mmCIF file of C-alpha atoms in Angstrom:
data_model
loop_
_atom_site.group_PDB
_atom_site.id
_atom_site.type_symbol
_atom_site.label_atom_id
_atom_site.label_comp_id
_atom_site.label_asym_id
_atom_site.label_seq_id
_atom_site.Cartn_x
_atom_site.Cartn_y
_atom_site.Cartn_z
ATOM 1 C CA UNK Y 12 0.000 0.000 0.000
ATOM 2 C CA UNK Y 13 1.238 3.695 -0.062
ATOM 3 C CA UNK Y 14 2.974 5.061 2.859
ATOM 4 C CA UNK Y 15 3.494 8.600 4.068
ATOM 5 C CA UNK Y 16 7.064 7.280 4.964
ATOM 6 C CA UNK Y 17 9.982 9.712 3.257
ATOM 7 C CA UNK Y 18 13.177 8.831 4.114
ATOM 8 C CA UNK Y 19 14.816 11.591 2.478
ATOM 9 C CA UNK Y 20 13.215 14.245 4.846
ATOM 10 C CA UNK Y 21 15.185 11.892 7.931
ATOM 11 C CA UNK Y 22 17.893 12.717 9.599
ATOM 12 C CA UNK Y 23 19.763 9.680 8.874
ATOM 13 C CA UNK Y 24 19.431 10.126 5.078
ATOM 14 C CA UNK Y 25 20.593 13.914 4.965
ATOM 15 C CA UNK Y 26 23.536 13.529 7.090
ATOM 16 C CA UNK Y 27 24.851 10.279 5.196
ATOM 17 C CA UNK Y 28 24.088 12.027 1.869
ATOM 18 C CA UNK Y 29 26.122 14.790 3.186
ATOM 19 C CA UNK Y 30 29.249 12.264 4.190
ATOM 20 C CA UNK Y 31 29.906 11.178 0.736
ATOM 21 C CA UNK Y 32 30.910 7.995 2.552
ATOM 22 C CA UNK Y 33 29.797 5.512 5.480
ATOM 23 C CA UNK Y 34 27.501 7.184 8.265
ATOM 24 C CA UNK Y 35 26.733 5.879 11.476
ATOM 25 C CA UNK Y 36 23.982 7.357 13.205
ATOM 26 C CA UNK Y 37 24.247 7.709 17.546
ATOM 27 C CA UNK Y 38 21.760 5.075 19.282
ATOM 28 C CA UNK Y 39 18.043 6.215 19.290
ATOM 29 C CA UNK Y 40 14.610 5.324 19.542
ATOM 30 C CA UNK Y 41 13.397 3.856 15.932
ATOM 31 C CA UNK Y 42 10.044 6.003 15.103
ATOM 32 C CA UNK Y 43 8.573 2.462 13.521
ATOM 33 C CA UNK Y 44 9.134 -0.393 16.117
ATOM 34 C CA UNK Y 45 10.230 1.896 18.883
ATOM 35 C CA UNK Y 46 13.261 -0.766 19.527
ATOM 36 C CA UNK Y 47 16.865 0.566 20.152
ATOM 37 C CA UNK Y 48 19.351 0.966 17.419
ATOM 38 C CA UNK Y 49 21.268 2.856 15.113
ATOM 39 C CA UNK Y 50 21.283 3.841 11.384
ATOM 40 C CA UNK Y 51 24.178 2.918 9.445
ATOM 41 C CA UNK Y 52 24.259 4.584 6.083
ATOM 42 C CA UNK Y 53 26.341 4.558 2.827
ATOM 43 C CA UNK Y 54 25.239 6.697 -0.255
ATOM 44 C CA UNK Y 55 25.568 5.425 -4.122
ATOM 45 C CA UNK Y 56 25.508 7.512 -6.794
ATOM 46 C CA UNK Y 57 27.125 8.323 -9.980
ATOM 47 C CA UNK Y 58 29.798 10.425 -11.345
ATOM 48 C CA UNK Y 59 30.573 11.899 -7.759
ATOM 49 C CA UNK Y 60 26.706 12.922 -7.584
ATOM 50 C CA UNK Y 61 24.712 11.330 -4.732
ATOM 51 C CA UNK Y 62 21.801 9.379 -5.637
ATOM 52 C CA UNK Y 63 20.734 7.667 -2.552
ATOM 53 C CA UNK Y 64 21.467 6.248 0.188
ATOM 54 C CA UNK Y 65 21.403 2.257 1.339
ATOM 55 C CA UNK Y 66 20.571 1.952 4.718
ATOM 56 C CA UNK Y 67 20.152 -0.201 7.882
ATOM 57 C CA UNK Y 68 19.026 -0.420 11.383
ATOM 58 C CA UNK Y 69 20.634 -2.146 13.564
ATOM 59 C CA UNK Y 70 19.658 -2.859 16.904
ATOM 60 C CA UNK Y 71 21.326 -2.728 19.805
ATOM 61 C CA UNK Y 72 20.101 -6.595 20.851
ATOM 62 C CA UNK Y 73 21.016 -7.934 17.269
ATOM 63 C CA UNK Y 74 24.856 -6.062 18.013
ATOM 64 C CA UNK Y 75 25.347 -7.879 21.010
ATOM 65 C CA UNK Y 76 24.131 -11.210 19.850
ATOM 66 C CA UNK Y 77 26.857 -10.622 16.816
ATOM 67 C CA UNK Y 78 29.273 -10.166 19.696
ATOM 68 C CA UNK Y 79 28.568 -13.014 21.581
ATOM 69 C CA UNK Y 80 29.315 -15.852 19.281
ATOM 70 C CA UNK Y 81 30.829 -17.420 19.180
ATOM 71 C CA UNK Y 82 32.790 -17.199 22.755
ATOM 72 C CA UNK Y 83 36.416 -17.171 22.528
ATOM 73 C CA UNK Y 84 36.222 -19.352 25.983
ATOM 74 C CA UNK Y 85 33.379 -19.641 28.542
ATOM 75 C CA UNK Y 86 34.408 -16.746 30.736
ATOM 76 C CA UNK Y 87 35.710 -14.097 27.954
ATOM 77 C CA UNK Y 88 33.257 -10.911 27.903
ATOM 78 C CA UNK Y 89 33.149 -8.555 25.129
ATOM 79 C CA UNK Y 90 32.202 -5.062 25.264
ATOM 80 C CA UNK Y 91 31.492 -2.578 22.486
ATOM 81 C CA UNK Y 92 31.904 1.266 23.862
ATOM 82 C CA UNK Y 93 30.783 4.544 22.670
ATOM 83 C CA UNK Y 94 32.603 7.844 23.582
ATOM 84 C CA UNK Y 95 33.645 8.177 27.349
ATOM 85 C CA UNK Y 96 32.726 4.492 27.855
ATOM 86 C CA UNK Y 97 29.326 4.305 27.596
ATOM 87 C CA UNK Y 98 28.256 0.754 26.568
ATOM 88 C CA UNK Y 99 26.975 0.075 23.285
ATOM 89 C CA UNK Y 100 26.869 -3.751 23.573
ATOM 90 C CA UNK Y 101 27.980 -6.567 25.846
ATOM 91 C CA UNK Y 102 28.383 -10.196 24.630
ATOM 92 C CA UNK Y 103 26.920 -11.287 27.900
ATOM 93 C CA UNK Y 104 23.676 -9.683 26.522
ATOM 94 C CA UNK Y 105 23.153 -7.318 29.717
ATOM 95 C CA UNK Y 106 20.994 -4.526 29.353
ATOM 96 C CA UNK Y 107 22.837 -1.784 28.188
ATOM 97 C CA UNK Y 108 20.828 1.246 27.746
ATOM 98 C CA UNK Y 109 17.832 3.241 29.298
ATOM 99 C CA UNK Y 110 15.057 4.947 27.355
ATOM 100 C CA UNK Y 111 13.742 8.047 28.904
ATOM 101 C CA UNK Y 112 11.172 10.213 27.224
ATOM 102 C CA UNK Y 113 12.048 8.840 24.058
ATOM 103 C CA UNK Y 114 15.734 9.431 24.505
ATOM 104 C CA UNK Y 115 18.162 6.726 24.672
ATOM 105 C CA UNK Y 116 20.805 6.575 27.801
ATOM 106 C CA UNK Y 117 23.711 4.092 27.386
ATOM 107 C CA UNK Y 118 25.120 2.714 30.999
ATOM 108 C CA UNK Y 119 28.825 3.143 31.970
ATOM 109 C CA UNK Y 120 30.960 0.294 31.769
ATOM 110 C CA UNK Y 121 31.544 1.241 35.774
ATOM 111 C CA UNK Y 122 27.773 0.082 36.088
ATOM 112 C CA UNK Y 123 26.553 -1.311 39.238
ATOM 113 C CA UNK Y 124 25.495 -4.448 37.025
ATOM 114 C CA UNK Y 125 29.389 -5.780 37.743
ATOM 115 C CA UNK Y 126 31.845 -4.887 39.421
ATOM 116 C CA UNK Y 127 34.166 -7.213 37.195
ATOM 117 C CA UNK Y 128 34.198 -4.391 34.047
ATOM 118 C CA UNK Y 129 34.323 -1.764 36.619
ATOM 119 C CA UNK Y 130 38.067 -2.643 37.856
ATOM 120 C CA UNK Y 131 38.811 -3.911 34.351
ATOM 121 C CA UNK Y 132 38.089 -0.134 32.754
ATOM 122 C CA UNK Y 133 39.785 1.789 35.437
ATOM 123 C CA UNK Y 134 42.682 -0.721 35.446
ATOM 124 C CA UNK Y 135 43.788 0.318 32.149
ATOM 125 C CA UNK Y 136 46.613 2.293 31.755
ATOM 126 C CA UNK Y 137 46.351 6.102 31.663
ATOM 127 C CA UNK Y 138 48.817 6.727 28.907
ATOM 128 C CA UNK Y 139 46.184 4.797 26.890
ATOM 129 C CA UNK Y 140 47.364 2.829 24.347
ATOM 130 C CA UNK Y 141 45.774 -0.631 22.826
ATOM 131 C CA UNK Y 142 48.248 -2.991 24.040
ATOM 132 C CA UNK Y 143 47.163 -5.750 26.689
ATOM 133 C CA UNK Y 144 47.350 -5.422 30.194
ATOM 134 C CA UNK Y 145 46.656 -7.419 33.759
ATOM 135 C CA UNK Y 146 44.920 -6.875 36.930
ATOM 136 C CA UNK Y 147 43.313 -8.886 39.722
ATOM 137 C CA UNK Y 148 39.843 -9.607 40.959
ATOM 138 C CA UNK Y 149 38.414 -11.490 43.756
ATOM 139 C CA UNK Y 150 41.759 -13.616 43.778
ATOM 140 C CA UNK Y 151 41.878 -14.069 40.200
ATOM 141 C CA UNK Y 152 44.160 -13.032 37.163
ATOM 142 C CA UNK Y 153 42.532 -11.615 34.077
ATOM 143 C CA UNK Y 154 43.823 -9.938 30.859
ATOM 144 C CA UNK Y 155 41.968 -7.040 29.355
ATOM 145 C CA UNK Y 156 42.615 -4.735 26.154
ATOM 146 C CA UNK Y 157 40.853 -1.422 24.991
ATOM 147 C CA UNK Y 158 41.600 -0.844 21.315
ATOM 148 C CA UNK Y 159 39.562 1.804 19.268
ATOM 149 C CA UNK Y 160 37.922 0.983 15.792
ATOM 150 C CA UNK Y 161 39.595 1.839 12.678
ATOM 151 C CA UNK Y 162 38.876 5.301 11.492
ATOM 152 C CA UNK Y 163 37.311 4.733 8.870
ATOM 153 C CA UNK Y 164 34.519 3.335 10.339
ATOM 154 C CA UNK Y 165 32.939 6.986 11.111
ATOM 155 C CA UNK Y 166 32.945 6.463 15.079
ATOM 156 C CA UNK Y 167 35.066 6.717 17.845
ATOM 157 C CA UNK Y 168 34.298 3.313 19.132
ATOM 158 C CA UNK Y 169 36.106 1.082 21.122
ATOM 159 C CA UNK Y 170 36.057 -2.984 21.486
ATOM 160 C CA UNK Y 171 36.755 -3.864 25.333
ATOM 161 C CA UNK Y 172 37.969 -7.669 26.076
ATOM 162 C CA UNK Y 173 38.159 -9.398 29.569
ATOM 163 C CA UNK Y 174 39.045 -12.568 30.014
ATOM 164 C CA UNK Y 175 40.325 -14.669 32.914
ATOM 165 C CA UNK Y 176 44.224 -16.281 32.903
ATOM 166 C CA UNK Y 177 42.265 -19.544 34.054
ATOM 167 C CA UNK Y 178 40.372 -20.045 31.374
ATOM 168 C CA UNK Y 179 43.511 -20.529 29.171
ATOM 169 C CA UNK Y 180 45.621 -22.144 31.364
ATOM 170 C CA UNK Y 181 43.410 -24.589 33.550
ATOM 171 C CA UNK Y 182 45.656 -26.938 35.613
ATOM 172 C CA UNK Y 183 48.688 -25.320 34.931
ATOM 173 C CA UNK Y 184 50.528 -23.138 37.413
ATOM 174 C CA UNK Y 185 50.393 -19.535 35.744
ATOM 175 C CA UNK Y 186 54.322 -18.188 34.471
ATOM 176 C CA UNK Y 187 55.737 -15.795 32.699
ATOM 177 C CA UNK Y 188 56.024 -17.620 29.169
ATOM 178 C CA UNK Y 189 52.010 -18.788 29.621
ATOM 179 C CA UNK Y 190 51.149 -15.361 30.502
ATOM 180 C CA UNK Y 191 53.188 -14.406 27.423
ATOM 181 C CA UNK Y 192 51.835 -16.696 25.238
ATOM 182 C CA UNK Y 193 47.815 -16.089 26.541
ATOM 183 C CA UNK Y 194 48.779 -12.162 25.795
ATOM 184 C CA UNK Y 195 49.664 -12.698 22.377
ATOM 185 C CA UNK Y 196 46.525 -15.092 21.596
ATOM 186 C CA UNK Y 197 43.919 -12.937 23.097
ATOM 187 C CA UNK Y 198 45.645 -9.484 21.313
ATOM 188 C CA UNK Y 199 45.435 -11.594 18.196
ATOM 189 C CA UNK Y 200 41.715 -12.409 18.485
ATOM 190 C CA UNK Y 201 40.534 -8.957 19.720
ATOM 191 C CA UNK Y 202 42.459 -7.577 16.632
ATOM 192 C CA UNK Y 203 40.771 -10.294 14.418
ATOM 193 C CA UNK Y 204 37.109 -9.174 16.329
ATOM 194 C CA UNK Y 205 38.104 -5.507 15.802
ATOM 195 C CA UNK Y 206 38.117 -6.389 12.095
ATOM 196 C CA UNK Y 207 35.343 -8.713 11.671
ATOM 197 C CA UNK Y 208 33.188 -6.465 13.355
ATOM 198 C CA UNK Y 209 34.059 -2.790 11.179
ATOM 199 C CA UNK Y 210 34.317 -4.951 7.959
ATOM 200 C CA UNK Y 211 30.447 -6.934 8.996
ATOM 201 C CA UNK Y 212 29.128 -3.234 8.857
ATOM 202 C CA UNK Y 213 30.865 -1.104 6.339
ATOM 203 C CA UNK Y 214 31.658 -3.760 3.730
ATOM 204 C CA UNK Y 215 28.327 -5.175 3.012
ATOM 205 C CA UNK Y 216 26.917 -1.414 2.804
ATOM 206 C CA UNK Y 217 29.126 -0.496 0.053
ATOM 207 C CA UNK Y 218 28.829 -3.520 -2.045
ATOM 208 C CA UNK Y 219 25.109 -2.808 -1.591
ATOM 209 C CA UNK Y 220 25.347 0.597 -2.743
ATOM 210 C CA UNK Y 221 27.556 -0.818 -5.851
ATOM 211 C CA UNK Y 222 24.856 -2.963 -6.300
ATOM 212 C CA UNK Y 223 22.094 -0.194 -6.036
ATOM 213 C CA UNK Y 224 23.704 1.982 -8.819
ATOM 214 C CA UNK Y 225 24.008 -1.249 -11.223
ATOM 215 C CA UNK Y 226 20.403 -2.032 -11.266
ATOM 216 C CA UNK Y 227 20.172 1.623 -12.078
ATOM 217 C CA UNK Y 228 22.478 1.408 -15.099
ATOM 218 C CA UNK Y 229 19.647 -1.775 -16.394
ATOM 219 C CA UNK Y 230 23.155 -3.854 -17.252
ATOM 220 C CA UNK Y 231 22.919 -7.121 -18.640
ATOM 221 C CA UNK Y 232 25.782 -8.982 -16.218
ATOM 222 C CA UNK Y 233 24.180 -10.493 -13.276
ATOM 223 C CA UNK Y 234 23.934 -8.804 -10.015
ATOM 224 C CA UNK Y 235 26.463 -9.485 -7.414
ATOM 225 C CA UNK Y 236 25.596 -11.680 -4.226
ATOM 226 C CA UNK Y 237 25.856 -9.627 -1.204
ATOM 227 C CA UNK Y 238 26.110 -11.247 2.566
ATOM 228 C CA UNK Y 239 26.437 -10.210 5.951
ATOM 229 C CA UNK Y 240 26.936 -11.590 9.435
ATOM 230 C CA UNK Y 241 24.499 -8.525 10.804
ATOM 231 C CA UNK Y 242 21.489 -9.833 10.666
ATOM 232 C CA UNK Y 243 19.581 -6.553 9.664
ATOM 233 C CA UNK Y 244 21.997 -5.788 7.534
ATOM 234 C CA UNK Y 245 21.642 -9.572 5.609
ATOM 235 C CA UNK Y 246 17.926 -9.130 5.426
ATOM 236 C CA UNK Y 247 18.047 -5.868 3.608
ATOM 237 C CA UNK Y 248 20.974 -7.415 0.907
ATOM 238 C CA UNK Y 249 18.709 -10.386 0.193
ATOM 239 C CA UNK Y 250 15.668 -7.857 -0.752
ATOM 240 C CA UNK Y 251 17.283 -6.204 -3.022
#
């Protein structure tokens, strides 16, 4: 049926168009389901001229669920944090977020949910830095990184990994060359996460858009196939 619905009068729409490139909106209320999300946006177009924009919401449930498989070990938590570590998404699925008055409120990692992230955050060092670091809890070891999204990825974003020494090492007495060895694993896979998770988004997005402008041009060559592990974002390549 027809629908009032004009995307180019949102928000979302004139601020990607205005990007030239990839545009991630901040979280928000969607006007439609009233679920919690963002926008992410990339424009198509021809000849340097905008003609478009591809888009997809993505909520903040689906995020962490993309997060949270699958675990690197049984114990490993995974955090995705906006500016001044406000958290986006948590592979633990947690409740992340508040809406107020149609306004959307993201909890500090310091939350009184845990205190586990709490001493994890304020553990890091304060000459920043992405590199891997230690601290203790309740009698435990655990290793933790904070690395920022590339950026190119239109956000100042950071991925947030905890994970306990045990769950590596198990029987084994803990020493220097384990400790090494567990550092250099888990700064391998948050690197490899880091990547998976800026390429599931932006990728897809532009090979839609690619797509997008060939239908325009009415070629002959079949359409490429275009995937994604994001679940909104798959649904929206296989309808096109």
């Amino acid at each position: 049926g027809v629908t009032a619905y004009g995307p180019r009068s949102r928000m979302w729409y004139r601020e990607t168009e205005q990007s030239k490139g990839l545009f991630i909106t901040d979280p928000a209320v969607f006007a439609v389901l009233g679920l919690i999300g963002f926008t992410v946006g990339q424009p198509f177009g021809k000849d340097g001229k905008v003609q478009g924009v591809v888009a997809a919401d993505i909520t903040l449930e689906g995020l962490a669920e993309s997060i949270s498989q699958p675990p690197v070990s049984p114990n490993t938590l995974f955090y995705l944090l906006a500016s001044q570590g406000r958290v986006l998404a948590a592979s633990d699925l947690s409740r992340t977020y508040v809406a107020n008055k149609g306004k959307v409120e993201l909890r500090h990692i310091s939350g009184p949910d845990s205190a586990l992230p709490a001493i994890a955050y304020s553990a890091h060092p304060r000459n920043g830095g992405a590199g891997l670091y230690n601290f203790s809890f309740d009698g435990k070891e655990y290793l933790a990184s904070l690395s920022n999204l590339p950026p190119d990825f239109g956000k100042r974003w950071q991925f947030f990994v905890i994970t306990p020494v045990t769950d590596f090492t198990g029987a084994f007495d803990d020493n220097n060359k384990l400790l090494l060895l567990v550092g250099l694993v888990a700064t391998a896979f948050a690197l490899a996460v880091i990547y998976f998770l800026s390429g599931a988004v932006s990728a897809p997005l532009e090979r839609l858009a690619a797509k997008v402008t060939r239908i325009q041009e009415m070629g002959s060559e079949p359409l490429p196939v275009v995937r994604s592990n994001v679940r909104e974002i798959d649904v929206l390549a296989r309808a096109i």
